[in-house]
Amino acid sequence: MIFLKNTLFLAKQTKITSALVVINIGWFFISRILDVRGFMPFHENEFLIDWGADVSQLTFAGQYWRMFTNLFMHISFTHLALNMLALWSVGSILEKLIPPFAFLGIYLLSGLFGSLASDIATINHNVISCGASGAILGIITALLAFSIINRANIAQMPIKSIIVSLILTAGLGLLPTIDNMAHIGGAATGFILGAIVTFCLRTFNYPSKLTIIIVSLVFIMAMIFLYLGYMHYQISGVFYD
């Protein structure tokens, strides 16, 4: 009972992280309840693709939305559980340190750039990519950037949470079926955006309007860069059902 109360209290303090965890878990089970192929190993690839997994040849053929939907698709319950534990352990810390819109922006942009990096790396291969790992690694590295910029004493840095989350998320990269380029793209994006957001908070404070404007402009520029990157590699005239 005490554990439940503590969990509910923490969930109220970290609404975005909690919502992301609930959405990922809910989508995992709802998609499989609506489509039993998710429980059939021989039809698993078809299931993942039909429900939004990222396949570079499909994505660059015009199905750009796969770069987003794949962030909420997970191959197995173990894959889901490890990612959600990593998200919860580090997301609940970072969300309290930066503005909510910045936290969500870093999460989504890290995931999207991770997807783009994966698509570019596998453009000539038939690879199915899915999972929130790239977005979560973006949150981890954003927290790392925040800690490095704000804390001179390494003893005050949330080292344990960062290490545990890295092991849970990046450690999956040791498996042959996991997409490491999505991890690299997400981690790099999160660190860069996290550093920019942290410098803005230190310089202009929050909720300064100038901070909101600058961070929003940075996110808009990142989206433009993402769009240009996608268009550069888009396959013209080839579409899949």
Short mmCIF file of N, CA and C in Angstrom, two decimals, residues 9-154:
data_model
loop_
_atom_site.label_atom_id
_atom_site.label_comp_id
_atom_site.label_asym_id
_atom_site.label_seq_id
_atom_site.Cartn_x
_atom_site.Cartn_y
_atom_site.Cartn_z
N PHE A 9 2.40 9.25 -5.98
CA PHE A 9 2.94 10.57 -5.68
C PHE A 9 4.01 10.96 -6.69
N LEU A 10 4.91 10.02 -7.00
CA LEU A 10 5.97 10.28 -7.98
C LEU A 10 5.38 10.52 -9.36
N ALA A 11 4.33 9.76 -9.70
CA ALA A 11 3.69 9.92 -11.00
C ALA A 11 3.10 11.32 -11.16
N LYS A 12 2.56 11.86 -10.07
CA LYS A 12 2.00 13.22 -10.12
C LYS A 12 3.09 14.25 -10.31
N GLN A 13 4.28 13.96 -9.79
CA GLN A 13 5.40 14.89 -9.90
C GLN A 13 6.05 14.84 -11.28
N THR A 14 5.89 13.72 -11.95
CA THR A 14 6.52 13.52 -13.27
C THR A 14 5.45 13.05 -14.26
N LYS A 15 4.56 13.95 -14.59
CA LYS A 15 3.39 13.59 -15.39
C LYS A 15 3.76 13.15 -16.81
N ILE A 16 4.73 13.82 -17.43
CA ILE A 16 5.08 13.48 -18.81
C ILE A 16 5.74 12.11 -18.88
N THR A 17 6.69 11.86 -17.99
CA THR A 17 7.35 10.55 -17.95
C THR A 17 6.33 9.45 -17.70
N SER A 18 5.44 9.68 -16.73
CA SER A 18 4.41 8.69 -16.41
C SER A 18 3.50 8.44 -17.60
N ALA A 19 3.12 9.53 -18.29
CA ALA A 19 2.25 9.40 -19.46
C ALA A 19 2.93 8.60 -20.57
N LEU A 20 4.22 8.87 -20.79
CA LEU A 20 4.95 8.14 -21.83
C LEU A 20 5.05 6.65 -21.50
N VAL A 21 5.30 6.34 -20.24
CA VAL A 21 5.37 4.94 -19.82
C VAL A 21 4.01 4.26 -20.03
N VAL A 22 2.94 4.93 -19.61
CA VAL A 22 1.59 4.36 -19.76
C VAL A 22 1.24 4.16 -21.23
N ILE A 23 1.57 5.14 -22.07
CA ILE A 23 1.26 5.04 -23.51
C ILE A 23 2.01 3.86 -24.13
N ASN A 24 3.29 3.73 -23.81
CA ASN A 24 4.07 2.62 -24.37
C ASN A 24 3.54 1.27 -23.93
N ILE A 25 3.26 1.12 -22.65
CA ILE A 25 2.74 -0.15 -22.13
C ILE A 25 1.36 -0.42 -22.70
N GLY A 26 0.51 0.61 -22.71
CA GLY A 26 -0.85 0.45 -23.23
C GLY A 26 -0.85 0.05 -24.69
N TRP A 27 -0.01 0.72 -25.51
CA TRP A 27 0.05 0.41 -26.93
C TRP A 27 0.56 -1.00 -27.19
N PHE A 28 1.50 -1.45 -26.36
CA PHE A 28 2.04 -2.80 -26.51
C PHE A 28 0.93 -3.84 -26.39
N PHE A 29 0.10 -3.70 -25.38
CA PHE A 29 -0.95 -4.70 -25.14
C PHE A 29 -2.17 -4.49 -26.03
N ILE A 30 -2.56 -3.23 -26.25
CA ILE A 30 -3.73 -2.96 -27.09
C ILE A 30 -3.51 -3.45 -28.51
N SER A 31 -2.32 -3.18 -29.07
CA SER A 31 -2.04 -3.59 -30.45
C SER A 31 -2.08 -5.11 -30.58
N ARG A 32 -1.64 -5.81 -29.56
CA ARG A 32 -1.63 -7.28 -29.61
C ARG A 32 -3.00 -7.88 -29.33
N ILE A 33 -3.81 -7.18 -28.55
CA ILE A 33 -5.18 -7.63 -28.34
C ILE A 33 -5.99 -7.48 -29.62
N LEU A 34 -5.75 -6.37 -30.33
CA LEU A 34 -6.47 -6.12 -31.58
C LEU A 34 -5.93 -6.95 -32.75
N ASP A 35 -4.68 -7.38 -32.63
CA ASP A 35 -4.05 -8.15 -33.71
C ASP A 35 -3.22 -9.28 -33.09
N VAL A 36 -3.78 -10.48 -33.09
CA VAL A 36 -3.13 -11.61 -32.41
C VAL A 36 -1.83 -12.04 -33.07
N ARG A 37 -1.51 -11.50 -34.25
CA ARG A 37 -0.23 -11.82 -34.88
C ARG A 37 0.94 -11.40 -34.00
N GLY A 38 0.68 -10.45 -33.09
CA GLY A 38 1.72 -10.01 -32.19
C GLY A 38 2.19 -11.08 -31.24
N PHE A 39 1.39 -12.14 -31.08
CA PHE A 39 1.76 -13.26 -30.21
C PHE A 39 2.25 -14.46 -31.01
N MET A 40 2.33 -14.30 -32.33
CA MET A 40 2.74 -15.40 -33.19
C MET A 40 4.13 -15.12 -33.77
N PRO A 41 5.15 -15.85 -33.35
CA PRO A 41 6.52 -15.60 -33.81
C PRO A 41 6.68 -15.58 -35.32
N PHE A 42 5.95 -16.44 -36.03
CA PHE A 42 6.10 -16.53 -37.48
C PHE A 42 5.46 -15.33 -38.20
N HIS A 43 4.60 -14.60 -37.51
CA HIS A 43 3.92 -13.44 -38.12
C HIS A 43 4.33 -12.14 -37.44
N GLU A 44 5.35 -12.21 -36.59
CA GLU A 44 5.74 -11.04 -35.81
C GLU A 44 6.21 -9.88 -36.69
N ASN A 45 6.99 -10.15 -37.73
CA ASN A 45 7.49 -9.09 -38.60
C ASN A 45 6.35 -8.38 -39.31
N GLU A 46 5.38 -9.14 -39.80
CA GLU A 46 4.22 -8.54 -40.47
C GLU A 46 3.45 -7.66 -39.49
N PHE A 47 3.30 -8.16 -38.28
CA PHE A 47 2.59 -7.40 -37.24
C PHE A 47 3.29 -6.08 -36.96
N LEU A 48 4.60 -6.13 -36.75
CA LEU A 48 5.36 -4.93 -36.42
C LEU A 48 5.29 -3.89 -37.53
N ILE A 49 5.42 -4.35 -38.77
CA ILE A 49 5.38 -3.42 -39.91
C ILE A 49 4.00 -2.80 -40.05
N ASP A 50 2.96 -3.61 -39.93
CA ASP A 50 1.59 -3.11 -40.09
C ASP A 50 1.21 -2.12 -38.99
N TRP A 51 1.82 -2.24 -37.83
CA TRP A 51 1.48 -1.37 -36.71
C TRP A 51 2.47 -0.22 -36.52
N GLY A 52 3.37 -0.01 -37.49
CA GLY A 52 4.16 1.22 -37.47
C GLY A 52 5.63 1.10 -37.24
N ALA A 53 6.19 -0.12 -37.29
CA ALA A 53 7.64 -0.25 -37.15
C ALA A 53 8.34 0.47 -38.30
N ASP A 54 9.59 0.82 -38.08
CA ASP A 54 10.35 1.59 -39.07
C ASP A 54 11.13 0.66 -39.99
N VAL A 55 10.88 0.78 -41.28
CA VAL A 55 11.63 0.06 -42.30
C VAL A 55 12.07 1.12 -43.30
N SER A 56 13.36 1.32 -43.46
CA SER A 56 13.87 2.46 -44.23
C SER A 56 13.28 2.55 -45.63
N GLN A 57 13.13 1.41 -46.31
CA GLN A 57 12.61 1.43 -47.67
C GLN A 57 11.17 1.93 -47.71
N LEU A 58 10.41 1.62 -46.68
CA LEU A 58 9.03 2.12 -46.60
C LEU A 58 9.01 3.58 -46.15
N THR A 59 9.83 3.89 -45.18
CA THR A 59 9.86 5.25 -44.65
C THR A 59 10.27 6.26 -45.71
N PHE A 60 11.34 5.95 -46.45
CA PHE A 60 11.81 6.87 -47.49
C PHE A 60 10.95 6.81 -48.74
N ALA A 61 10.01 5.88 -48.79
CA ALA A 61 9.09 5.83 -49.92
C ALA A 61 7.85 6.68 -49.67
N GLY A 62 7.87 7.44 -48.60
CA GLY A 62 6.76 8.35 -48.32
C GLY A 62 6.05 8.10 -47.01
N GLN A 63 6.33 6.96 -46.37
CA GLN A 63 5.69 6.65 -45.09
C GLN A 63 6.53 7.21 -43.94
N TYR A 64 6.70 8.53 -43.96
CA TYR A 64 7.56 9.22 -42.99
C TYR A 64 7.06 9.05 -41.55
N TRP A 65 5.78 8.82 -41.39
CA TRP A 65 5.20 8.70 -40.06
C TRP A 65 5.78 7.52 -39.27
N ARG A 66 6.41 6.58 -39.96
CA ARG A 66 7.02 5.43 -39.28
C ARG A 66 8.17 5.86 -38.37
N MET A 67 8.79 6.99 -38.68
CA MET A 67 9.86 7.51 -37.84
C MET A 67 9.34 7.84 -36.45
N PHE A 68 8.04 8.15 -36.37
CA PHE A 68 7.41 8.47 -35.09
C PHE A 68 6.73 7.26 -34.46
N THR A 69 5.94 6.55 -35.24
CA THR A 69 5.16 5.44 -34.66
C THR A 69 6.04 4.31 -34.13
N ASN A 70 7.21 4.13 -34.72
CA ASN A 70 8.08 3.04 -34.26
C ASN A 70 8.58 3.26 -32.84
N LEU A 71 8.51 4.52 -32.36
CA LEU A 71 8.98 4.83 -31.02
C LEU A 71 8.08 4.19 -29.95
N PHE A 72 6.88 3.78 -30.35
CA PHE A 72 5.94 3.20 -29.40
C PHE A 72 5.70 1.71 -29.65
N MET A 73 6.48 1.15 -30.57
CA MET A 73 6.40 -0.28 -30.85
C MET A 73 7.58 -1.01 -30.21
N HIS A 74 7.30 -2.15 -29.57
CA HIS A 74 8.36 -2.94 -28.96
C HIS A 74 8.23 -4.40 -29.36
N ILE A 75 9.38 -5.04 -29.56
CA ILE A 75 9.39 -6.40 -30.09
C ILE A 75 8.85 -7.41 -29.10
N SER A 76 9.20 -7.25 -27.84
CA SER A 76 8.80 -8.23 -26.82
C SER A 76 8.54 -7.52 -25.51
N PHE A 77 7.98 -8.24 -24.55
CA PHE A 77 7.72 -7.65 -23.25
C PHE A 77 9.02 -7.29 -22.55
N THR A 78 10.05 -8.11 -22.74
CA THR A 78 11.36 -7.82 -22.15
C THR A 78 11.92 -6.51 -22.71
N HIS A 79 11.83 -6.35 -24.02
CA HIS A 79 12.26 -5.12 -24.69
C HIS A 79 11.52 -3.92 -24.10
N LEU A 80 10.21 -4.05 -23.95
CA LEU A 80 9.39 -2.99 -23.39
C LEU A 80 9.77 -2.70 -21.95
N ALA A 81 9.89 -3.75 -21.13
CA ALA A 81 10.15 -3.58 -19.70
C ALA A 81 11.48 -2.87 -19.44
N LEU A 82 12.51 -3.29 -20.15
CA LEU A 82 13.83 -2.67 -19.96
C LEU A 82 13.82 -1.20 -20.36
N ASN A 83 13.15 -0.90 -21.47
CA ASN A 83 13.07 0.49 -21.91
C ASN A 83 12.29 1.36 -20.93
N MET A 84 11.17 0.83 -20.43
CA MET A 84 10.33 1.61 -19.51
C MET A 84 11.01 1.82 -18.16
N LEU A 85 11.76 0.84 -17.70
CA LEU A 85 12.52 1.00 -16.46
C LEU A 85 13.58 2.09 -16.62
N ALA A 86 14.24 2.08 -17.79
CA ALA A 86 15.25 3.10 -18.07
C ALA A 86 14.61 4.49 -18.15
N LEU A 87 13.48 4.58 -18.84
CA LEU A 87 12.78 5.86 -18.98
C LEU A 87 12.33 6.39 -17.62
N TRP A 88 11.78 5.51 -16.81
CA TRP A 88 11.27 5.92 -15.50
C TRP A 88 12.41 6.39 -14.59
N SER A 89 13.52 5.66 -14.60
CA SER A 89 14.61 5.95 -13.67
C SER A 89 15.29 7.28 -13.96
N VAL A 90 15.38 7.65 -15.23
CA VAL A 90 16.08 8.89 -15.56
C VAL A 90 15.12 10.00 -15.95
N GLY A 91 13.98 9.66 -16.56
CA GLY A 91 13.00 10.67 -16.95
C GLY A 91 12.40 11.38 -15.75
N SER A 92 12.18 10.64 -14.67
CA SER A 92 11.60 11.23 -13.47
C SER A 92 12.54 12.25 -12.82
N ILE A 93 13.83 12.16 -13.13
CA ILE A 93 14.80 13.14 -12.61
C ILE A 93 14.86 14.37 -13.51
N LEU A 94 15.05 14.15 -14.81
CA LEU A 94 15.22 15.28 -15.74
C LEU A 94 13.96 16.12 -15.84
N GLU A 95 12.79 15.48 -15.77
CA GLU A 95 11.54 16.23 -15.92
C GLU A 95 11.37 17.30 -14.84
N LYS A 96 11.97 17.08 -13.68
CA LYS A 96 11.87 18.05 -12.59
C LYS A 96 12.87 19.20 -12.74
N LEU A 97 13.83 19.03 -13.65
CA LEU A 97 14.91 20.00 -13.77
C LEU A 97 14.74 20.98 -14.92
N ILE A 98 13.97 20.60 -15.93
CA ILE A 98 13.80 21.47 -17.10
C ILE A 98 12.32 21.66 -17.38
N PRO A 99 11.95 22.68 -18.18
CA PRO A 99 10.54 22.91 -18.50
C PRO A 99 9.89 21.69 -19.15
N PRO A 100 8.62 21.44 -18.88
CA PRO A 100 7.94 20.28 -19.44
C PRO A 100 8.00 20.20 -20.97
N PHE A 101 7.81 21.35 -21.65
CA PHE A 101 7.83 21.32 -23.11
C PHE A 101 9.22 20.98 -23.64
N ALA A 102 10.26 21.38 -22.89
CA ALA A 102 11.64 21.06 -23.29
C ALA A 102 11.91 19.57 -23.11
N PHE A 103 11.42 19.01 -22.03
CA PHE A 103 11.59 17.58 -21.77
C PHE A 103 10.94 16.75 -22.87
N LEU A 104 9.68 17.07 -23.19
CA LEU A 104 8.97 16.33 -24.22
C LEU A 104 9.61 16.54 -25.58
N GLY A 105 10.06 17.77 -25.85
CA GLY A 105 10.72 18.05 -27.13
C GLY A 105 12.00 17.26 -27.30
N ILE A 106 12.80 17.17 -26.25
CA ILE A 106 14.05 16.40 -26.31
C ILE A 106 13.74 14.93 -26.53
N TYR A 107 12.74 14.42 -25.84
CA TYR A 107 12.37 13.01 -25.98
C TYR A 107 11.97 12.68 -27.42
N LEU A 108 11.06 13.47 -27.96
CA LEU A 108 10.54 13.18 -29.30
C LEU A 108 11.59 13.43 -30.39
N LEU A 109 12.32 14.53 -30.29
CA LEU A 109 13.33 14.82 -31.30
C LEU A 109 14.47 13.81 -31.26
N SER A 110 14.85 13.36 -30.08
CA SER A 110 15.89 12.33 -29.98
C SER A 110 15.41 11.05 -30.65
N GLY A 111 14.14 10.70 -30.41
CA GLY A 111 13.60 9.51 -31.05
C GLY A 111 13.53 9.63 -32.56
N LEU A 112 13.11 10.81 -33.04
CA LEU A 112 12.99 11.03 -34.48
C LEU A 112 14.34 11.02 -35.18
N PHE A 113 15.33 11.69 -34.58
CA PHE A 113 16.66 11.69 -35.18
C PHE A 113 17.30 10.31 -35.08
N GLY A 114 16.97 9.58 -34.04
CA GLY A 114 17.43 8.20 -33.95
C GLY A 114 16.85 7.36 -35.07
N SER A 115 15.56 7.58 -35.36
CA SER A 115 14.91 6.87 -36.46
C SER A 115 15.56 7.21 -37.79
N LEU A 116 15.84 8.51 -38.00
CA LEU A 116 16.47 8.94 -39.25
C LEU A 116 17.86 8.32 -39.40
N ALA A 117 18.63 8.31 -38.32
CA ALA A 117 19.96 7.71 -38.37
C ALA A 117 19.88 6.24 -38.71
N SER A 118 18.90 5.57 -38.13
CA SER A 118 18.69 4.15 -38.41
C SER A 118 18.31 3.92 -39.87
N ASP A 119 17.41 4.76 -40.38
CA ASP A 119 16.96 4.62 -41.77
C ASP A 119 18.10 4.85 -42.76
N ILE A 120 18.92 5.84 -42.48
CA ILE A 120 20.05 6.12 -43.37
C ILE A 120 21.03 4.96 -43.37
N ALA A 121 21.28 4.41 -42.18
CA ALA A 121 22.26 3.32 -42.05
C ALA A 121 21.77 2.03 -42.69
N THR A 122 20.45 1.85 -42.77
CA THR A 122 19.89 0.58 -43.29
C THR A 122 19.14 0.78 -44.60
N ILE A 123 19.47 1.87 -45.31
CA ILE A 123 18.70 2.21 -46.51
C ILE A 123 18.78 1.12 -47.59
N ASN A 124 19.85 0.35 -47.59
CA ASN A 124 20.01 -0.72 -48.58
C ASN A 124 19.74 -2.10 -47.99
N HIS A 125 19.14 -2.13 -46.81
CA HIS A 125 18.88 -3.40 -46.15
C HIS A 125 17.43 -3.46 -45.67
N ASN A 126 16.89 -4.64 -45.62
CA ASN A 126 15.52 -4.84 -45.16
C ASN A 126 15.53 -5.09 -43.65
N VAL A 127 15.57 -3.99 -42.88
CA VAL A 127 15.69 -4.07 -41.43
C VAL A 127 14.46 -3.44 -40.78
N ILE A 128 13.90 -4.14 -39.80
CA ILE A 128 12.76 -3.63 -39.04
C ILE A 128 13.28 -3.02 -37.75
N SER A 129 12.96 -1.76 -37.52
CA SER A 129 13.43 -1.06 -36.34
C SER A 129 12.25 -0.54 -35.52
N CYS A 130 12.27 -0.77 -34.22
CA CYS A 130 11.22 -0.24 -33.37
C CYS A 130 11.70 -0.18 -31.92
N GLY A 131 11.05 0.66 -31.15
CA GLY A 131 11.40 0.81 -29.75
C GLY A 131 11.72 2.24 -29.38
N ALA A 132 11.59 2.54 -28.09
CA ALA A 132 11.81 3.90 -27.59
C ALA A 132 13.25 4.15 -27.18
N SER A 133 14.16 3.23 -27.50
CA SER A 133 15.54 3.33 -27.01
C SER A 133 16.22 4.63 -27.41
N GLY A 134 16.08 5.04 -28.66
CA GLY A 134 16.73 6.27 -29.12
C GLY A 134 16.24 7.48 -28.35
N ALA A 135 14.92 7.56 -28.13
CA ALA A 135 14.35 8.68 -27.38
C ALA A 135 14.82 8.66 -25.92
N ILE A 136 14.87 7.46 -25.34
CA ILE A 136 15.29 7.33 -23.94
C ILE A 136 16.76 7.69 -23.78
N LEU A 137 17.59 7.26 -24.70
CA LEU A 137 19.01 7.62 -24.64
C LEU A 137 19.19 9.13 -24.79
N GLY A 138 18.29 9.75 -25.54
CA GLY A 138 18.33 11.21 -25.65
C GLY A 138 18.06 11.87 -24.30
N ILE A 139 17.12 11.31 -23.54
CA ILE A 139 16.82 11.83 -22.20
C ILE A 139 18.02 11.60 -21.27
N ILE A 140 18.64 10.43 -21.39
CA ILE A 140 19.80 10.11 -20.54
C ILE A 140 20.94 11.08 -20.80
N THR A 141 21.27 11.30 -22.07
CA THR A 141 22.39 12.18 -22.40
C THR A 141 22.04 13.65 -22.12
N ALA A 142 20.76 14.00 -22.23
CA ALA A 142 20.35 15.36 -21.87
C ALA A 142 20.56 15.59 -20.38
N LEU A 143 20.24 14.59 -19.56
CA LEU A 143 20.50 14.69 -18.12
C LEU A 143 21.99 14.77 -17.85
N LEU A 144 22.76 14.02 -18.61
CA LEU A 144 24.22 14.07 -18.47
C LEU A 144 24.74 15.47 -18.79
N ALA A 145 24.24 16.06 -19.88
CA ALA A 145 24.65 17.41 -20.25
C ALA A 145 24.25 18.41 -19.17
N PHE A 146 23.05 18.28 -18.66
CA PHE A 146 22.57 19.17 -17.59
C PHE A 146 23.47 19.07 -16.37
N SER A 147 23.83 17.84 -16.01
CA SER A 147 24.65 17.61 -14.82
C SER A 147 26.06 18.16 -15.00
N ILE A 148 26.63 17.96 -16.18
CA ILE A 148 27.99 18.44 -16.44
C ILE A 148 28.05 19.96 -16.40
N ILE A 149 27.05 20.60 -16.98
CA ILE A 149 27.06 22.06 -17.05
C ILE A 149 26.76 22.71 -15.69
N ASN A 150 25.91 22.09 -14.91
CA ASN A 150 25.46 22.71 -13.66
C ASN A 150 26.18 22.27 -12.40
N ARG A 151 26.86 21.13 -12.44
CA ARG A 151 27.43 20.59 -11.21
C ARG A 151 28.95 20.43 -11.34
N ALA A 152 29.69 21.11 -10.49
CA ALA A 152 31.14 20.97 -10.48
C ALA A 152 31.55 19.74 -9.68
N ASN A 153 30.71 19.37 -8.71
CA ASN A 153 31.00 18.23 -7.85
C ASN A 153 30.36 16.98 -8.43
N ILE A 154 31.19 16.06 -8.90
CA ILE A 154 30.67 14.85 -9.55
C ILE A 154 29.86 13.99 -8.58
#
